[in-house]
Amino acid sequence: MSIFAQFGVEPIINAAGPLTRLGGAPMPDAVVEAMRQATRDAVPIEALQAAAARVIARSTGTESALVTSGASAALTLGAAAILAGNDLARIDRLPDTSSMPNEFLVARDQRNGYDHALRAAGARLVDVGMNEVVAGSGVRPVEVADYMIARSERTAGILFVERPGIQPRLADVVAWAQAASLPVLVDAAAELPPASNLRSIPGTGADLVCFSGGKAIRGPQATGILCGKQRFIESAALQMLDMDEVIDLWDPPKDFIDRSRWPALPRQGIGRGFKVGKEQIVGLLVALELFVHDSPDPKRSTPRRVERLRAELQRAGIETIQEHAGGLDFLIPLEKRGADVARRLRQGKPSVYVRLESAGLRIHLGCVREDQEGALLEALLRELKASLVD
Ligand SMILES: *Cc1c(COP(=O)(O)O)cnc(C)c1O
């Protein structure tokens, strides 16, 4: 029996992918075991975060890194680090940014719900570009020149939300930002796989990059990575860690925090509510190593499982489209009635969650256990056939 049933909550079949609202991705056994072992011993969290920084830096090629409580928290901490740096008075005032440059430039078509994460630190988002292509009134997408025009003495940095094929390219925005001495914070939360993005996105020279730990990496659901320039990571760390320490006793690992830059200790900072436990840190590191070096269990066999499920649906006369060969997901085109089918799948027994898109239903096998495949196929056949008859 599921542990959740003990609390009166029925588990579902998650065929929608590693979504936070469905509890994220299942963790590999090695990750769970590492977390179990981490509960036994006490360690100074600062030392553990410094060790994590070294492990993550090896995979990302960055100077330093911090394990956060998610990519969204990494965005808040990254913004706080850019806004306040090592200025203790600014750190103390956040999220009140009335007396400091507080604007982040962001391409108009990159705005999304996660801008709240930056605003929580006190940042003000300033849209750049006109998006004429979307409106149909022109030929130009957002361009680097739009950042140039929007820049003012109030500009603190650039927010860039990375997506494949996005215009202008991150590398071009970073090149301009570096010339303009403006730091760039990148939201790359869901840009894994491919694992090569762990290196190539920070490799553009962006100052700070955020990845989610509970999506493709399959670490603990409430983890994320903030990686990049040491001086920003140091500021983010001190705004997140428990700072009830005595300065005379304070001796942080030198490569993680340059103590000479801190004449006094900040108080509990704006990120204190985003604390990360030792189990989460260790779990994320083990998951990251598995993800980078080779992800043994389900992932490897998942493309074969995708093929198998698509073949079964095809046999029943149900069309499927796989846009990314070797990917974990595919689309069942359903122009109408997609919402009806998705709702009935949720209401079924077992309850099945799929992703509803304008073009149809997206099935993602990344979070479907092998022993759930039969029940998933059965539910899809039942509801899709019923929708054909309707
Ligand atoms: C998932 C996601 C986030 C948030 O990541 P968490 O690790 O859940 O906090 C932020 N930005 C984008 C673009 C995402 O897809």
Coordinates of C-alpha atoms and ligand atoms in Angstrom, one line a residue:
M1 CA 0.0 0.0 0.0
S2 CA 1.2 3.5 -0.8
I3 CA 2.4 5.6 2.1
F4 CA 0.1 8.3 0.8
A5 CA -3.0 6.1 1.2
Q6 CA -2.1 5.9 4.9
F7 CA -2.9 9.7 5.0
G8 CA -6.0 9.3 2.8
V9 CA -4.4 10.6 -0.4
E10 CA -4.7 8.4 -3.5
P11 CA -1.5 8.2 -5.6
I12 CA -1.9 9.0 -9.4
I13 CA -0.2 7.9 -12.6
N14 CA 1.9 10.9 -13.6
A15 CA 2.1 10.9 -17.4
A16 CA 2.6 14.6 -17.5
G17 CA 6.4 14.8 -16.6
P18 CA 8.3 16.2 -13.6
L19 CA 5.8 18.9 -12.6
T20 CA 6.1 20.5 -9.2
R21 CA 2.3 20.3 -8.6
L22 CA 2.5 16.5 -9.2
G23 CA 5.5 16.0 -6.8
G24 CA 8.3 16.1 -9.4
A25 CA 10.4 13.3 -10.7
P26 CA 11.0 10.0 -8.9
M27 CA 14.4 9.9 -7.3
P28 CA 16.8 7.0 -8.2
D29 CA 17.4 4.6 -5.4
A30 CA 21.0 5.8 -5.0
V31 CA 19.8 9.3 -4.2
V32 CA 17.3 8.1 -1.6
E33 CA 20.0 6.0 0.0
A34 CA 22.4 8.9 0.1
M35 CA 19.7 11.1 1.8
R36 CA 19.0 8.4 4.3
Q37 CA 22.7 8.2 5.2
A38 CA 22.9 12.0 5.4
T39 CA 20.4 12.1 8.2
R40 CA 22.8 10.3 10.6
D41 CA 25.6 12.8 11.0
A42 CA 25.8 16.5 11.8
V43 CA 27.8 18.8 9.5
P44 CA 28.3 22.5 9.2
I45 CA 26.0 23.5 6.3
E46 CA 28.5 26.1 5.1
A47 CA 31.2 23.4 4.7
L48 CA 28.7 21.1 2.9
Q49 CA 27.5 23.9 0.6
A50 CA 31.2 24.7 -0.2
A51 CA 31.8 21.0 -1.1
A52 CA 28.6 21.1 -3.2
A53 CA 29.9 24.2 -5.0
R54 CA 33.1 22.2 -6.0
V55 CA 31.1 19.2 -7.2
I56 CA 28.6 21.4 -9.2
A57 CA 31.4 23.6 -10.6
R58 CA 33.1 20.5 -12.0
S59 CA 29.9 19.7 -14.0
T60 CA 29.1 23.3 -15.0
G61 CA 32.5 24.8 -15.5
T62 CA 31.6 27.7 -13.3
E63 CA 33.6 29.4 -10.5
S64 CA 31.2 28.4 -7.8
A65 CA 27.6 27.2 -7.1
L66 CA 24.9 27.0 -4.4
V67 CA 22.3 24.3 -3.8
T68 CA 19.0 26.2 -3.4
S69 CA 15.5 25.0 -2.6
G70 CA 14.5 25.1 -6.3
A71 CA 15.2 27.1 -9.5
S72 CA 12.7 29.7 -8.4
A73 CA 14.5 30.2 -5.2
A74 CA 17.8 30.4 -7.2
L75 CA 16.2 33.2 -9.2
T76 CA 15.4 35.2 -6.1
L77 CA 18.8 34.6 -4.5
G78 CA 20.6 35.4 -7.8
A79 CA 18.6 38.7 -8.1
A80 CA 19.4 39.5 -4.4
A81 CA 23.1 38.8 -5.0
I82 CA 23.2 41.1 -8.1
L83 CA 21.2 43.8 -6.2
A84 CA 23.2 43.8 -3.0
G85 CA 26.6 42.3 -3.8
N86 CA 28.7 42.4 -0.6
D87 CA 27.2 45.6 0.6
L88 CA 25.9 44.8 4.1
A89 CA 23.6 47.8 4.2
R90 CA 21.9 46.7 1.0
I91 CA 21.7 43.1 2.1
D92 CA 20.0 44.4 5.3
R93 CA 17.5 46.5 3.3
L94 CA 16.3 44.0 0.7
P95 CA 13.6 43.7 -0.6
D96 CA 13.5 47.5 -0.2
T97 CA 15.6 48.6 -3.2
S98 CA 14.5 52.3 -3.3
S99 CA 18.0 53.5 -2.8
M100 CA 19.9 51.3 -5.3
P101 CA 19.7 50.4 -9.0
N102 CA 17.0 47.8 -9.1
E103 CA 15.9 47.3 -12.7
F104 CA 16.4 44.0 -14.6
L105 CA 15.9 44.2 -18.3
V106 CA 14.0 41.3 -19.8
A107 CA 12.9 40.7 -23.4
R108 CA 9.2 41.2 -23.6
D109 CA 8.6 37.6 -25.0
Q110 CA 10.5 36.1 -22.1
R111 CA 8.2 37.4 -19.4
N112 CA 6.6 34.5 -17.5
G113 CA 5.1 33.7 -14.1
Y114 CA 8.5 33.2 -12.5
D115 CA 9.2 37.0 -12.7
H116 CA 7.7 37.0 -9.2
A117 CA 10.9 35.2 -8.1
L118 CA 12.9 38.3 -8.9
R119 CA 10.4 40.8 -7.7
A120 CA 10.4 39.1 -4.3
A121 CA 14.0 40.3 -3.9
G122 CA 13.0 43.8 -4.7
A123 CA 13.9 43.8 -8.4
R124 CA 11.7 45.7 -10.9
L125 CA 11.4 44.1 -14.3
V126 CA 11.6 46.3 -17.4
D127 CA 10.4 44.9 -20.7
V128 CA 12.6 45.5 -23.7
G129 CA 11.7 45.0 -27.4
M130 CA 8.5 45.4 -29.3
N131 CA 7.5 41.9 -30.4
E132 CA 6.3 43.1 -33.8
V133 CA 6.7 39.6 -35.2
V134 CA 4.1 38.3 -32.8
A135 CA 1.7 41.2 -33.5
G136 CA 2.2 40.8 -37.3
S137 CA 3.0 44.4 -37.7
G138 CA 6.7 44.1 -38.4
V139 CA 9.7 41.8 -39.2
R140 CA 12.0 42.2 -36.2
P141 CA 12.0 40.1 -33.1
V142 CA 13.6 41.5 -29.9
E143 CA 17.2 42.5 -30.6
V144 CA 20.3 43.2 -28.6
A145 CA 19.9 46.9 -29.5
D146 CA 16.6 46.9 -27.5
Y147 CA 18.6 46.2 -24.3
M148 CA 21.0 48.9 -25.2
I149 CA 18.2 51.5 -25.7
A150 CA 16.5 50.5 -22.4
R151 CA 19.6 50.6 -20.3
S152 CA 19.7 53.4 -17.7
E153 CA 21.5 54.3 -14.4
R154 CA 18.7 52.4 -12.7
T155 CA 19.6 49.1 -14.5
A156 CA 21.0 46.5 -12.1
G157 CA 21.2 43.5 -14.5
I158 CA 19.6 41.4 -17.2
L159 CA 17.2 38.5 -16.8
F160 CA 17.4 36.0 -19.6
V161 CA 15.0 33.0 -19.9
E162 CA 16.8 30.4 -22.0
R163 CA 14.9 28.3 -24.6
P164 CA 16.2 26.4 -27.6
G165 CA 16.2 28.7 -30.7
I166 CA 15.3 31.9 -28.8
Q167 CA 16.2 35.3 -30.3
P168 CA 18.3 37.1 -29.6
R169 CA 20.8 34.4 -28.6
L170 CA 22.0 34.3 -25.0
A171 CA 25.6 34.5 -26.1
D172 CA 24.9 37.8 -28.0
V173 CA 23.1 39.4 -25.0
V174 CA 26.0 38.3 -22.7
A175 CA 28.6 39.8 -25.0
W176 CA 26.8 43.1 -25.0
A177 CA 26.1 43.0 -21.2
Q178 CA 29.8 42.3 -20.4
A179 CA 30.8 45.3 -22.5
A180 CA 28.2 47.3 -20.6
S181 CA 29.4 45.9 -17.2
L182 CA 25.9 44.5 -16.4
P183 CA 25.5 41.0 -14.8
V184 CA 23.2 38.5 -16.6
L185 CA 21.0 36.1 -14.6
V186 CA 19.7 33.1 -16.6
D187 CA 16.6 31.0 -15.9
A188 CA 17.5 27.6 -17.4
A189 CA 15.3 25.7 -15.0
A190 CA 13.9 23.2 -17.5
E191 CA 16.7 23.2 -20.1
L192 CA 17.9 19.7 -19.1
P193 CA 18.4 17.4 -20.9
P194 CA 20.7 17.6 -22.7
A195 CA 23.3 17.4 -20.0
S196 CA 25.6 19.4 -22.2
N197 CA 23.5 22.5 -21.3
L198 CA 25.0 22.3 -17.8
R199 CA 28.2 23.5 -19.3
S200 CA 27.2 25.3 -22.5
I201 CA 24.7 27.8 -20.9
P202 CA 27.2 29.0 -18.2
G203 CA 29.8 28.8 -20.9
T204 CA 28.3 31.8 -22.6
G205 CA 29.8 33.9 -19.8
A206 CA 26.5 34.5 -18.1
D207 CA 27.2 35.6 -14.5
L208 CA 24.6 33.4 -12.8
V209 CA 22.5 30.4 -14.2
C210 CA 19.6 28.6 -12.4
F211 CA 18.7 24.9 -13.0
S212 CA 16.0 22.9 -11.4
G213 CA 17.1 19.9 -9.3
G214 CA 13.8 18.1 -9.2
K215 CA 13.1 18.0 -12.9
A216 CA 15.4 16.0 -15.3
I217 CA 18.2 15.7 -12.8
R218 CA 15.8 13.7 -10.6
G219 CA 17.2 15.1 -7.3
P220 CA 15.0 16.0 -4.4
Q221 CA 12.0 17.9 -5.6
A222 CA 12.7 21.0 -3.5
T223 CA 16.2 21.6 -4.8
G224 CA 17.8 23.7 -7.5
I225 CA 21.2 25.0 -8.6
L226 CA 22.5 28.5 -8.7
C227 CA 25.9 28.5 -10.4
G228 CA 28.3 31.2 -11.8
K229 CA 30.7 33.8 -10.6
Q230 CA 32.1 33.3 -7.1
R231 CA 31.4 36.8 -5.8
F232 CA 27.7 36.6 -6.6
I233 CA 27.4 33.0 -5.3
E234 CA 29.1 34.2 -2.1
S235 CA 26.5 37.0 -1.6
A236 CA 23.6 34.6 -2.4
A237 CA 25.0 32.0 0.1
L238 CA 25.2 34.6 2.9
Q239 CA 21.7 35.8 2.2
M240 CA 20.4 32.2 2.5
L241 CA 22.4 30.5 5.2
D242 CA 21.6 30.6 8.9
M243 CA 23.8 33.6 10.0
D244 CA 23.4 33.4 13.8
E245 CA 27.2 32.9 14.0
V246 CA 29.9 34.8 16.0
I247 CA 32.2 36.7 13.7
D248 CA 35.3 35.8 15.8
L249 CA 34.5 32.1 15.3
W250 CA 33.4 32.4 11.7
D251 CA 35.8 30.6 9.4
P252 CA 34.1 29.7 6.1
P253 CA 35.9 27.6 3.4
K254 CA 38.1 30.1 1.5
D255 CA 37.2 29.1 -2.0
F256 CA 33.5 29.4 -1.2
I257 CA 33.4 32.7 0.8
D258 CA 36.2 35.3 0.8
R259 CA 36.1 36.3 4.4
S260 CA 38.2 39.4 3.8
R261 CA 35.3 41.0 1.9
W262 CA 33.0 40.8 5.0
P263 CA 33.9 43.3 7.8
A264 CA 30.8 42.1 9.7
L265 CA 28.3 39.3 9.4
P266 CA 24.9 39.9 7.7
R267 CA 21.8 39.1 9.7
Q268 CA 19.4 36.4 8.6
G269 CA 18.9 37.5 4.9
I270 CA 16.1 37.6 2.4
G271 CA 16.8 34.0 1.4
R272 CA 16.6 32.5 4.9
G273 CA 13.2 31.1 4.2
F274 CA 14.7 29.1 1.3
K275 CA 16.9 26.9 3.5
V276 CA 18.2 23.6 2.2
G277 CA 18.8 20.6 4.5
K278 CA 21.9 18.4 4.4
E279 CA 19.8 15.5 3.0
Q280 CA 18.7 17.7 0.1
I281 CA 22.2 18.9 -0.7
V282 CA 23.6 15.3 -0.7
G283 CA 20.7 14.0 -2.6
L284 CA 21.1 16.6 -5.3
L285 CA 24.8 16.0 -5.6
V286 CA 24.3 12.2 -6.1
A287 CA 21.5 12.8 -8.6
L288 CA 23.7 15.3 -10.5
E289 CA 26.5 12.8 -10.8
L290 CA 24.2 10.1 -12.1
F291 CA 22.6 12.6 -14.5
V292 CA 26.0 13.8 -15.8
H293 CA 27.9 10.5 -16.0
D294 CA 25.2 8.1 -17.1
S295 CA 21.7 7.9 -15.9
P296 CA 21.2 4.1 -15.5
D297 CA 17.7 3.3 -14.5
P298 CA 14.4 4.3 -16.3
K299 CA 15.8 7.1 -18.4
R300 CA 17.8 4.9 -20.7
S301 CA 15.1 2.4 -21.4
T302 CA 12.4 5.1 -21.6
P303 CA 12.7 5.8 -25.3
R304 CA 12.0 2.1 -25.9
R305 CA 9.0 2.3 -23.6
V306 CA 7.8 5.4 -25.6
E307 CA 8.1 3.3 -28.8
R308 CA 6.2 0.4 -27.2
L309 CA 3.3 2.6 -25.9
R310 CA 3.0 4.5 -29.3
A311 CA 2.9 1.1 -31.1
E312 CA 0.1 -0.1 -28.9
L313 CA -1.9 3.1 -29.5
Q314 CA -1.3 3.0 -33.2
R315 CA -2.6 -0.6 -33.3
A316 CA -5.9 0.7 -31.8
G317 CA -6.1 3.4 -34.5
I318 CA -4.9 6.3 -32.3
E319 CA -2.5 8.7 -34.0
T320 CA 0.6 9.8 -32.1
I321 CA 3.4 12.3 -33.0
Q322 CA 6.9 12.3 -31.6
E323 CA 8.5 15.7 -32.3
H324 CA 11.9 14.9 -30.6
A325 CA 13.3 11.5 -31.6
G326 CA 14.6 9.7 -28.5
G327 CA 12.6 12.0 -26.2
L328 CA 10.5 10.9 -23.3
D329 CA 7.2 12.5 -24.6
F330 CA 4.8 12.4 -27.5
L331 CA 1.6 14.1 -28.6
I332 CA -1.8 12.6 -29.2
P333 CA -3.4 15.1 -31.5
L334 CA -6.9 16.0 -30.4
E335 CA -8.1 19.3 -31.7
K336 CA -11.4 19.1 -29.8
R337 CA -12.3 17.3 -26.7
G338 CA -8.7 17.3 -25.4
A339 CA -10.0 18.8 -22.1
D340 CA -12.8 16.3 -21.8
V341 CA -10.4 13.3 -22.3
A342 CA -7.9 14.8 -19.9
R343 CA -10.6 15.4 -17.3
R344 CA -11.9 11.9 -17.6
L345 CA -8.4 10.5 -17.3
R346 CA -8.0 12.4 -14.0
Q347 CA -11.3 11.1 -12.7
G348 CA -10.6 7.5 -13.6
K349 CA -9.3 4.7 -11.4
P350 CA -6.3 4.9 -11.2
S351 CA -6.3 8.6 -11.8
V352 CA -4.0 9.5 -14.8
Y353 CA -2.6 13.0 -15.3
V354 CA -1.5 14.0 -18.8
R355 CA -0.5 17.4 -20.1
L356 CA -3.2 19.3 -22.0
E357 CA -2.0 21.5 -24.9
S358 CA -3.9 23.3 -27.6
A359 CA -2.8 20.7 -30.1
G360 CA -3.9 17.7 -28.0
L361 CA -2.6 15.6 -25.1
R362 CA 1.1 15.2 -24.3
I363 CA 2.2 12.0 -22.7
H364 CA 5.5 12.1 -20.8
L365 CA 6.9 8.8 -19.5
G366 CA 9.7 10.3 -17.4
C367 CA 7.7 9.8 -14.2
V368 CA 5.7 6.7 -15.1
R369 CA 7.0 3.5 -13.4
E370 CA 7.3 0.5 -15.6
D371 CA 4.7 -1.4 -13.5
Q372 CA 2.2 1.5 -14.3
E373 CA 2.5 1.2 -18.1
G374 CA -0.3 -1.3 -18.5
A375 CA -2.7 0.7 -16.5
L376 CA -1.7 3.9 -18.4
L377 CA -2.3 2.2 -21.8
E378 CA -5.7 0.8 -20.6
A379 CA -6.9 4.2 -19.4
L380 CA -5.7 5.9 -22.6
L381 CA -7.5 3.4 -24.8
R382 CA -10.7 3.5 -22.8
E383 CA -11.0 7.3 -22.8
L384 CA -9.7 8.0 -26.3
K385 CA -12.0 5.3 -27.8
A386 CA -14.9 6.8 -25.9
S387 CA -14.1 10.2 -27.3
L388 CA -14.1 8.8 -30.8
V389 CA -17.6 7.4 -30.3
D390 CA -19.0 10.5 -28.7
Ligands
LIG1 C1 10.2 24.8 -13.4 C2 10.7 26.2 -13.8 C3 11.1 27.0 -12.8 C4 11.0 26.7 -11.3 O1 11.8 25.6 -10.9 P1 11.7 25.0 -9.5 O2 12.9 24.1 -9.4 O3 10.4 24.2 -9.4 O4 11.7 26.1 -8.5 C5 11.5 28.3 -13.1 N1 11.6 28.7 -14.4 C6 11.2 27.9 -15.4 C7 11.3 28.3 -16.8 C8 10.7 26.6 -15.1 O5 10.4 25.7 -16.1

